[in-house]
Coordinates of C-alpha atoms and ligand atoms in Angstrom, one line a residue:
M1 CA 0.0 0.0 0.1
Q2 CA 1.2 3.5 -0.6
A3 CA 1.7 5.9 2.3
S4 CA -1.4 7.7 1.7
S5 CA -3.4 4.8 1.7
W6 CA -1.8 3.9 5.1
R7 CA -3.0 7.2 6.3
R8 CA -6.5 6.8 5.0
F9 CA -6.8 3.3 6.8
Y10 CA -5.6 4.9 10.2
T11 CA -8.0 7.5 9.7
G12 CA -10.8 5.2 9.2
V13 CA -9.5 2.9 12.3
L14 CA -9.4 6.2 14.3
G15 CA -13.2 6.8 13.3
G16 CA -14.1 3.2 14.0
T17 CA -12.7 3.5 17.5
V18 CA -14.8 6.7 18.1
I19 CA -17.9 4.6 16.9
L20 CA -16.7 1.6 19.4
A21 CA -16.3 4.1 22.3
I22 CA -19.5 6.0 21.7
T23 CA -21.6 2.6 21.7
L24 CA -19.7 1.3 24.4
A25 CA -20.4 4.2 26.6
S26 CA -24.0 4.2 25.9
R27 CA -24.0 0.4 26.4
I28 CA -22.6 0.9 30.0
L29 CA -25.0 4.0 30.7
L30 CA -28.1 3.2 28.8
N31 CA -27.8 -0.7 28.3
S32 CA -28.2 -0.1 24.4
P33 CA -26.4 -2.7 22.2
F34 CA -22.7 -3.0 21.6
L35 CA -21.9 -4.8 18.4
P36 CA -18.8 -6.7 19.7
E37 CA -20.5 -7.9 22.7
A38 CA -23.3 -9.2 20.4
V39 CA -21.0 -11.0 18.1
A40 CA -19.3 -12.6 21.1
G41 CA -22.7 -13.4 22.6
K42 CA -23.5 -15.2 19.5
I43 CA -20.1 -17.0 19.4
F44 CA -20.6 -18.2 23.1
A45 CA -24.2 -19.0 22.6
T46 CA -23.4 -21.5 19.9
V47 CA -20.4 -23.4 21.6
P48 CA -21.4 -26.5 23.7
G49 CA -21.4 -25.8 27.4
E50 CA -18.9 -28.3 27.9
V51 CA -16.3 -26.2 25.7
E52 CA -17.7 -23.0 27.2
S53 CA -17.2 -23.9 30.7
F54 CA -13.6 -25.2 29.7
V55 CA -12.7 -22.0 28.1
V56 CA -13.9 -19.9 31.3
L57 CA -12.2 -22.3 33.6
V58 CA -9.0 -21.9 32.0
L59 CA -9.2 -18.2 30.9
G60 CA -11.5 -17.2 33.6
S61 CA -14.0 -14.6 32.6
Y62 CA -11.2 -12.8 30.7
A63 CA -12.2 -15.3 27.9
K64 CA -15.2 -13.3 27.1
Y65 CA -13.4 -9.9 27.6
L66 CA -10.6 -11.1 25.2
T67 CA -13.4 -12.1 22.7
V68 CA -15.2 -8.9 22.9
I69 CA -11.7 -7.0 22.5
G70 CA -10.7 -9.0 19.5
I71 CA -13.9 -8.4 17.8
S72 CA -13.7 -4.7 18.5
I73 CA -10.2 -4.8 16.8
V74 CA -11.6 -6.6 13.7
L75 CA -14.4 -4.1 13.5
A76 CA -11.8 -1.1 13.9
V77 CA -9.9 -2.7 11.1
L78 CA -13.1 -2.8 8.9
Y79 CA -13.8 0.6 9.5
G80 CA -10.3 1.5 8.3
L81 CA -10.6 -0.6 5.2
Y82 CA -13.6 1.6 4.5
G83 CA -11.8 4.7 5.2
I84 CA -9.6 3.9 2.0
L85 CA -12.7 3.2 0.1
F86 CA -14.1 6.4 1.3
T87 CA -11.2 8.5 -0.2
R88 CA -11.4 6.4 -3.5
F89 CA -14.9 7.6 -3.9
D90 CA -14.1 11.1 -3.0
R91 CA -11.7 11.5 -5.9
R92 CA -14.7 11.0 -8.2
F93 CA -17.0 13.6 -6.6
D94 CA -15.5 17.1 -6.4
G95 CA -16.9 19.9 -4.1
G96 CA -18.5 19.9 -0.8
G97 CA -16.8 20.5 2.5
K98 CA -14.8 17.6 4.0
I99 CA -17.2 17.2 6.9
S100 CA -20.4 17.1 4.9
K101 CA -18.5 14.5 2.6
G102 CA -17.5 12.4 5.6
L103 CA -21.2 12.5 6.7
I104 CA -22.7 11.2 3.6
Y105 CA -20.0 8.6 3.0
S106 CA -20.7 7.2 6.6
L107 CA -24.0 6.1 5.7
P108 CA -23.1 2.6 4.3
P109 CA -21.3 1.7 7.5
W110 CA -24.1 3.2 9.5
L111 CA -26.7 0.8 7.9
F112 CA -24.2 -2.2 8.0
H113 CA -23.7 -1.7 11.7
A114 CA -27.3 -1.2 12.3
V115 CA -28.2 -4.6 10.5
A116 CA -25.5 -6.5 12.0
V117 CA -26.9 -5.5 15.6
L118 CA -30.4 -6.4 14.7
S119 CA -29.6 -9.7 13.1
L120 CA -27.3 -10.8 15.9
D121 CA -28.6 -9.4 19.3
G122 CA -31.3 -11.6 20.5
V123 CA -31.3 -9.7 23.9
Y124 CA -32.7 -6.4 22.3
A125 CA -35.3 -8.1 20.4
S126 CA -37.6 -5.1 21.5
L127 CA -35.5 -2.9 19.1
N128 CA -36.5 -2.3 15.4
L129 CA -34.2 -1.2 12.7
A130 CA -35.6 2.2 12.9
N131 CA -34.7 2.6 16.5
I132 CA -31.0 1.1 16.0
L133 CA -30.2 3.3 13.2
L134 CA -31.4 6.4 15.4
Y135 CA -29.2 5.1 18.1
L136 CA -26.2 4.6 15.9
L137 CA -26.7 8.0 14.1
L138 CA -24.5 10.1 16.4
A139 CA -21.7 7.5 16.4
H140 CA -21.6 7.4 12.7
L141 CA -21.8 11.3 12.3
A142 CA -18.7 11.2 14.3
Y143 CA -17.1 8.5 12.3
G144 CA -18.1 10.6 9.1
A145 CA -16.6 13.8 10.5
T146 CA -13.5 12.1 11.5
L147 CA -12.9 10.7 8.1
G148 CA -13.7 14.3 6.6
A149 CA -11.6 16.0 9.0
F150 CA -8.5 14.0 8.8
Y151 CA -8.9 13.4 5.2
P152 CA -5.2 13.2 3.8
K153 CA -4.0 16.5 2.3
P154 CA -2.3 16.8 -1.1
P155 CA 1.6 16.3 -0.5
L156 CA 2.4 19.8 -1.5
E157 CA 0.1 21.3 0.9
E158 CA 1.4 19.2 3.5
A159 CA 5.0 20.3 3.0
E160 CA 4.1 23.9 3.1
V161 CA 2.4 23.3 6.6
V162 CA 5.6 21.8 7.7
K163 CA 7.8 24.7 6.6
S164 CA 5.6 27.3 8.2
E165 CA 5.5 25.5 11.5
S166 CA 9.2 26.2 12.6
K167 CA 8.3 28.5 15.0
G168 CA 5.4 27.4 17.3
R169 CA 6.3 23.8 16.4
A170 CA 6.9 22.7 20.0
R171 CA 3.7 24.2 21.1
R172 CA 1.7 22.8 18.4
I173 CA 3.0 19.2 18.8
F174 CA 2.1 19.7 22.4
I175 CA -1.5 21.0 21.7
R176 CA -2.1 18.5 18.7
K177 CA -0.5 15.4 20.0
V178 CA 0.9 15.2 23.5
A179 CA -2.3 16.7 25.2
P180 CA -4.9 14.9 23.6
A181 CA -2.8 11.8 24.0
A182 CA -2.4 12.3 27.7
I183 CA -6.2 13.1 28.1
G184 CA -7.0 9.8 26.0
I185 CA -4.9 7.7 28.3
A186 CA -6.3 9.3 31.4
I187 CA -9.9 8.5 30.3
L188 CA -8.7 4.9 29.4
I189 CA -7.1 4.4 32.4
Y190 CA -10.2 5.8 34.4
G191 CA -12.6 3.8 32.2
I192 CA -10.7 0.7 33.0
D193 CA -10.7 1.2 36.8
R194 CA -14.1 2.5 37.0
F195 CA -16.0 -0.1 34.6
L196 CA -13.8 -2.9 33.6
L197 CA -12.0 -4.1 36.8
P198 CA -15.4 -4.2 38.9
L199 CA -16.9 -6.2 36.1
L200 CA -14.2 -8.9 36.4
G201 CA -15.2 -9.6 40.0
T202 CA -12.5 -9.9 42.4
S203 CA -13.3 -13.3 44.0
R204 CA -10.0 -14.8 45.4
F205 CA -9.2 -16.7 48.6
T206 CA -6.3 -14.6 49.9
E207 CA -6.9 -14.7 53.5
E208 CA -3.5 -15.2 55.5
T209 CA -4.7 -15.2 59.0
L210 CA -7.7 -16.7 60.9
E211 CA -8.8 -13.4 61.8
E212 CA -8.9 -12.3 58.5
M213 CA -10.8 -15.5 57.2
Y214 CA -13.5 -15.1 60.1
S215 CA -13.8 -11.4 59.2
K216 CA -15.0 -12.5 55.8
E217 CA -17.7 -14.9 56.8
V218 CA -19.8 -12.5 54.9
T219 CA -18.2 -12.1 51.6
P220 CA -17.8 -8.3 51.1
T221 CA -19.8 -7.3 47.9
E222 CA -16.8 -5.9 46.0
E223 CA -15.1 -9.4 46.5
F224 CA -18.2 -11.6 45.7
Y225 CA -17.6 -13.7 42.7
R226 CA -19.6 -12.9 39.2
T227 CA -20.7 -15.4 36.6
D228 CA -22.6 -14.0 33.8
I229 CA -23.6 -14.8 30.1
A230 CA -23.4 -10.9 29.3
V231 CA -20.0 -9.3 29.5
I232 CA -21.4 -5.9 30.7
P233 CA -24.1 -6.3 33.3
P234 CA -27.3 -4.9 32.2
N235 CA -28.3 -1.4 33.5
V236 CA -32.2 -1.6 34.3
N237 CA -34.2 1.6 34.6
V238 CA -36.4 0.8 37.4
S239 CA -38.9 3.4 36.7
E240 CA -39.7 1.4 33.5
W241 CA -39.1 -1.9 34.9
R242 CA -41.9 -4.3 35.9
L243 CA -42.1 -7.8 37.3
T244 CA -44.8 -9.8 35.5
I245 CA -46.2 -13.0 36.8
G246 CA -48.0 -15.1 34.4
G247 CA -48.7 -18.5 33.0
Q248 CA -50.4 -21.0 35.1
V249 CA -51.9 -18.6 37.6
E250 CA -55.6 -17.2 38.4
N251 CA -54.4 -13.6 38.7
P252 CA -51.5 -12.6 36.2
T253 CA -50.0 -9.5 37.6
E254 CA -47.6 -7.0 37.3
L255 CA -45.5 -5.4 40.1
T256 CA -43.5 -2.0 40.1
Y257 CA -40.2 -2.0 42.2
D258 CA -42.1 0.0 44.8
Q259 CA -45.0 -2.4 44.9
L260 CA -42.5 -5.3 45.5
K261 CA -40.5 -3.4 48.1
S262 CA -43.9 -2.7 50.1
L263 CA -44.7 -6.6 50.6
P264 CA -43.6 -8.3 53.6
S265 CA -39.8 -8.6 53.5
V266 CA -37.2 -11.1 55.0
Q267 CA -33.6 -11.2 55.8
E268 CA -31.6 -14.2 55.4
F269 CA -27.8 -15.3 55.0
A270 CA -27.2 -17.7 52.2
T271 CA -24.2 -18.8 50.2
L272 CA -24.1 -19.1 46.5
E273 CA -21.8 -21.3 44.6
C274 CA -21.5 -21.6 40.8
I275 CA -21.8 -24.9 39.3
S276 CA -18.4 -24.3 37.3
N277 CA -16.5 -23.9 40.7
P278 CA -13.7 -26.3 40.8
V279 CA -12.7 -28.2 43.9
G280 CA -11.2 -25.5 46.1
G281 CA -12.2 -22.7 43.8
S282 CA -13.3 -19.5 44.9
L283 CA -16.7 -19.0 42.9
I284 CA -18.4 -19.1 46.1
G285 CA -19.6 -16.5 48.5
T286 CA -21.9 -15.7 51.4
A287 CA -24.1 -12.7 51.5
L288 CA -27.1 -11.1 53.8
W289 CA -30.0 -11.1 51.3
E290 CA -33.1 -8.9 51.9
G291 CA -36.2 -9.2 49.9
V292 CA -39.6 -11.0 49.4
R293 CA -40.4 -14.5 49.7
L294 CA -41.2 -15.8 46.3
S295 CA -44.1 -17.7 47.9
T296 CA -45.6 -14.3 48.9
V297 CA -45.7 -13.0 45.3
L298 CA -46.9 -16.6 44.2
E299 CA -49.8 -16.7 46.6
E300 CA -51.1 -13.3 45.5
A301 CA -51.0 -14.6 41.9
K302 CA -52.9 -17.8 42.8
V303 CA -51.0 -20.8 41.2
K304 CA -53.1 -23.0 39.4
P305 CA -53.0 -26.7 40.3
G306 CA -51.2 -27.9 37.3
A307 CA -48.2 -25.7 37.6
K308 CA -44.9 -27.7 38.2
Y309 CA -42.1 -25.3 37.2
V310 CA -41.3 -21.5 37.8
I311 CA -39.5 -20.1 35.1
F312 CA -37.4 -16.8 35.6
Y313 CA -36.8 -14.6 32.6
S314 CA -34.2 -12.2 32.8
V315 CA -33.3 -8.7 31.3
D316 CA -30.0 -10.1 29.8
G317 CA -31.8 -12.9 28.0
Y318 CA -31.0 -15.5 30.5
S319 CA -33.8 -17.8 31.7
V320 CA -33.8 -20.6 34.3
A321 CA -36.6 -22.7 36.0
I322 CA -36.9 -24.3 39.4
P323 CA -39.6 -26.9 40.6
L324 CA -42.7 -25.1 42.1
E325 CA -41.8 -27.2 45.4
T326 CA -38.4 -25.3 45.6
A327 CA -40.0 -22.2 44.6
L328 CA -42.5 -22.2 47.7
K329 CA -39.6 -23.0 50.2
E330 CA -39.4 -20.5 52.8
G331 CA -35.6 -19.8 52.1
T332 CA -36.6 -19.0 48.3
V333 CA -36.4 -15.2 48.2
L334 CA -36.6 -12.5 45.4
A335 CA -33.9 -10.2 46.8
Y336 CA -33.4 -6.5 46.2
N337 CA -30.7 -5.9 48.8
M338 CA -27.4 -7.5 49.3
N339 CA -25.4 -7.0 52.3
S340 CA -27.6 -4.2 53.5
E341 CA -27.4 -2.2 50.4
E342 CA -29.5 -2.0 47.3
L343 CA -28.5 -4.9 45.0
N344 CA -25.9 -3.4 42.5
S345 CA -26.0 -4.0 38.7
I346 CA -23.6 -6.7 38.8
H347 CA -25.4 -8.9 41.2
G348 CA -28.8 -8.4 39.7
F349 CA -30.3 -5.1 40.2
P350 CA -33.4 -4.6 40.5
I351 CA -34.1 -8.0 41.8
R352 CA -32.6 -11.6 41.7
A353 CA -33.7 -14.9 42.9
V354 CA -31.7 -16.5 45.8
V355 CA -32.6 -20.2 46.1
P356 CA -30.9 -22.1 48.8
G357 CA -29.5 -25.7 48.2
I358 CA -29.1 -25.3 44.5
F359 CA -26.2 -24.0 42.3
G360 CA -25.9 -20.3 41.5
M361 CA -27.1 -20.6 38.1
M362 CA -30.7 -21.2 39.5
N363 CA -30.4 -18.0 41.1
A364 CA -31.4 -15.8 38.1
K365 CA -30.6 -12.1 38.2
W366 CA -32.1 -9.0 36.7
I367 CA -35.4 -10.7 36.7
R368 CA -38.3 -9.2 34.6
G369 CA -40.7 -12.1 34.3
I370 CA -41.9 -15.2 36.2
E371 CA -44.0 -17.6 34.3
L372 CA -45.5 -21.0 35.8
V373 CA -45.7 -23.8 33.7
A374 CA -46.9 -27.4 33.9
E375 CA -43.8 -29.1 32.3
E376 CA -40.2 -29.3 33.1
Y377 CA -38.3 -26.2 31.4
L378 CA -34.8 -26.0 30.4
G379 CA -33.1 -22.8 30.8
Y380 CA -30.0 -21.1 29.2
W381 CA -27.5 -23.4 30.6
Q382 CA -29.8 -26.5 30.8
T383 CA -30.3 -26.3 26.9
R384 CA -26.4 -26.7 26.8
G385 CA -26.2 -29.7 28.8
W386 CA -26.1 -28.5 32.4
S387 CA -28.1 -30.1 35.1
N388 CA -31.5 -28.9 35.9
E389 CA -31.5 -30.2 39.2
A390 CA -28.1 -28.5 40.1
D391 CA -28.2 -30.0 43.7
I392 CA -25.0 -28.5 45.6
E393 CA -22.5 -31.1 46.2
T394 CA -21.0 -31.2 49.7
T395 CA -17.5 -29.5 49.4
S396 CA -15.0 -28.2 51.6
V397 CA -11.9 -25.9 51.2
I398 CA -8.6 -25.2 52.7
K399 CA -8.1 -21.5 52.8
I400 CA -5.3 -21.3 55.5
P401 CA -2.4 -22.2 54.7
Q402 CA -2.2 -21.4 51.1
A403 CA -1.1 -24.1 48.7
A404 CA 2.8 -24.6 48.4
A405 CA 3.3 -22.4 51.7
R406 CA 6.5 -22.9 53.6
L407 CA 5.7 -23.4 57.2
S408 CA 7.7 -24.4 60.4
G409 CA 6.1 -25.3 63.5
F410 CA 2.9 -24.7 64.9
T411 CA 0.4 -24.1 62.0
P412 CA -3.3 -23.2 61.9
I413 CA -5.4 -25.1 59.2
A414 CA -8.9 -23.4 58.4
G415 CA -11.3 -22.9 55.6
I416 CA -15.2 -23.4 54.7
A417 CA -17.3 -26.2 54.1
F418 CA -20.8 -26.0 52.3
A419 CA -23.4 -28.5 51.6
G420 CA -26.5 -26.2 50.3
D421 CA -29.2 -26.4 52.7
R422 CA -28.2 -29.7 54.1
E423 CA -25.9 -28.3 56.7
I424 CA -22.5 -29.4 57.9
S425 CA -22.0 -31.6 60.8
K426 CA -18.4 -32.4 60.6
V427 CA -15.2 -31.3 59.1
E428 CA -12.1 -33.5 59.1
V429 CA -8.6 -32.9 58.1
S430 CA -5.8 -35.2 57.2
T431 CA -2.2 -34.2 57.1
D432 CA -0.8 -37.8 56.1
G433 CA -2.3 -38.2 52.7
G434 CA -5.6 -39.5 54.0
E435 CA -4.5 -42.2 56.4
T436 CA -5.7 -40.6 59.4
W437 CA -8.3 -37.7 59.9
S438 CA -8.8 -35.4 62.9
Q439 CA -11.9 -33.2 63.5
A440 CA -11.8 -29.4 63.1
M441 CA -13.5 -27.0 65.3
L442 CA -16.8 -25.7 63.7
K443 CA -18.0 -22.0 64.1
D444 CA -21.7 -21.9 64.3
S445 CA -23.2 -21.2 60.6
L446 CA -24.9 -17.7 60.1
S447 CA -28.0 -19.9 58.7
K448 CA -28.9 -23.1 57.5
Y449 CA -28.2 -21.8 53.9
T450 CA -24.7 -20.7 54.4
W451 CA -21.1 -22.3 54.5
I452 CA -19.5 -23.0 57.6
L453 CA -16.1 -21.9 58.8
W454 CA -13.7 -24.3 60.5
D455 CA -10.4 -24.5 62.0
T456 CA -7.9 -26.6 63.7
E457 CA -4.2 -26.6 64.3
W458 CA -1.1 -28.9 63.4
I459 CA 2.2 -29.3 64.6
P460 CA 4.3 -31.0 61.9
K461 CA 6.7 -33.5 63.2
E462 CA 8.7 -34.1 59.8
D463 CA 10.3 -31.6 57.5
G464 CA 9.4 -31.9 53.8
R465 CA 6.3 -31.8 51.7
H466 CA 3.1 -32.6 53.1
A467 CA -0.4 -32.9 51.6
I468 CA -3.1 -31.6 53.5
K469 CA -6.7 -32.9 52.9
V470 CA -10.1 -31.9 54.0
R471 CA -13.6 -33.6 53.9
A472 CA -17.0 -32.6 55.4
T473 CA -20.0 -34.6 56.5
D474 CA -23.5 -33.1 56.0
K475 CA -26.3 -33.3 58.7
A476 CA -27.8 -36.3 57.2
G477 CA -24.6 -38.1 58.0
R478 CA -23.3 -38.3 54.4
V479 CA -19.5 -37.9 53.9
Q480 CA -18.2 -35.8 50.9
T481 CA -17.4 -38.1 48.2
S482 CA -13.8 -38.3 47.5
Q483 CA -14.4 -39.3 43.8
L484 CA -12.9 -36.8 41.5
R485 CA -15.3 -35.2 39.0
G486 CA -15.0 -32.1 36.9
T487 CA -17.6 -29.3 36.9
Y488 CA -19.7 -30.2 33.6
P489 CA -22.5 -31.1 33.8
D490 CA -23.3 -31.5 37.7
G491 CA -20.7 -29.8 39.4
A492 CA -17.2 -30.9 40.6
T493 CA -16.6 -33.3 43.3
G494 CA -13.5 -34.8 45.3
Y495 CA -11.4 -33.7 48.1
H496 CA -9.3 -30.5 48.2
V497 CA -5.7 -31.2 48.7
I498 CA -2.8 -28.9 48.9
D499 CA 0.9 -29.4 49.2
V500 CA 2.7 -27.6 51.6
V501 CA 6.7 -27.5 52.8
V502 CA 7.7 -28.0 56.4
E503 CA 11.0 -26.5 57.1
S504 CA 12.5 -26.5 60.6
S505 CA 12.8 -23.3 62.3
P506 CA 16.3 -22.1 63.2
D507 CA 16.0 -22.7 66.9
E508 CA 14.8 -26.5 66.7
Ligands
LIG1 N1 -29.9 -13.1 34.5 C1 -28.8 -13.8 34.7 N2 -28.9 -14.5 36.1 C2 -27.9 -15.3 36.2 C3 -26.7 -15.2 35.5 C4 -26.6 -14.8 34.4 O1 -25.8 -15.1 33.3 N3 -27.8 -13.9 33.9 N4 -25.7 -16.2 35.9 C5 -26.1 -17.2 37.0 C6 -24.7 -18.1 37.4 S1 -24.1 -19.1 36.4 C7 -24.6 -17.8 38.7 S2 -23.1 -18.9 39.3 C8 -24.9 -16.9 39.6 C9 -24.0 -16.0 39.9 O2 -24.4 -14.8 40.6 P1 -23.3 -13.7 41.2 O3 -22.8 -13.2 39.8 O4 -24.2 -12.5 41.8 O5 -22.3 -14.3 41.9 O6 -25.7 -16.0 38.9 C10 -26.9 -16.8 38.0 N5 -28.0 -15.9 37.4
LIG2 MO1 -22.7 -20.4 37.5

């Protein structure tokens, strides 16, 4: 390519980046469609559950961010290529200002973008082409203006500009290049810090002391794990939001946020665990939930005798169903508060389901509709092969010491154990590879729906490598299974084992 073609290309890429920035900002602020996200959603929706869970396990939720970033780059390149075309057209048609030409030539990509969004994005099914065109208008006007404004000047003109610039050159370079770059970088860093990092979720077990572990019996909201089909959480406008209750009911109803909040409320501690949580993983957390019992809402709607399943439909296109029996349990709640604060947009604002005893995927967030049906219903993950029973497997995790720790002398061993709503009766620890087990001390759990915290102490007698294992028993007396099983499709099982190295302290 000639140098001028490169320049046109860069101009187009710059314009494309402006479009992506504008649509991303409105996606975050207004919940409008973002093309790279829609493409990524399509890709992830067509891969089998097993592959998806593998990708997410290996790359974490970064996998989806990387996909969105990759698609954004491809789109920016496409806009760049169009930038070359734009200037080709432009040679043929003379007259008109650069900006007005830019605006005219941005029509085709504008239409292309709108059609692509419309055909890809199932989530925004309520939008029609006219809506999307209108919504993308500003971004494409900005693109066209960028093309027009930075349209390559003829070489002669350029040379003259360079000559005349000798005096105020440093100042101009500063004004034109350094200052905008600095502002751009500052905005980028602010954006990453403000929007991107909170979206990744910061769930990790990093507690080093018993005190710290016990202080996090309730997981701080910012540290609570997050698993979503959407990359960016939906931003629900609560004044327009309604909860509809329909299907097999005598009184189909619609509730506003205020109406829902005026119903009798309950508070409960409950632990959520993702079915993709590997043994010893940190996709698990405990919070204080406050909201309305689902049974309260269903009583008002008068469930018909034939109803068997309760489907939750969410704003992000997610859906999942639980058996009516589970829905009517006293622990099943439509929560609007988490840890005594309004539910945030990451964890399901305005309301989410909290359903003790079954894995996190059954705890729908951003619920907009509830439907009672007579048949079993398969939700988003269930149509991809994941369990529809989703009973939580008994699990126990060593948080202290951390894997590969170097220890000497007296050592506390501590962690969590969880059995859904079956409760934990016993936790045992082995430091000799499973030959002998000793019982840990259990702290009373916050409720029958939460994990339990446990600790014990160990004075190693020999130097070298040791494997520490843990196993829990539920209140029905069933010992956690030692059988190793991966997360797909029913959740992982097996014992959490960590290796530590014992070194003699110098005074021994
Ligand atoms: N609407 C909606 N609800 C959802 C999901 C989702 O992608 N969309 N993910 C589910 C999964 S897989 C889990 S593990 C939990 C996670 O809840 P959290 O992100 O608040 O920890 O939400 C569940 N509810
Ligand atoms: Mo999950």
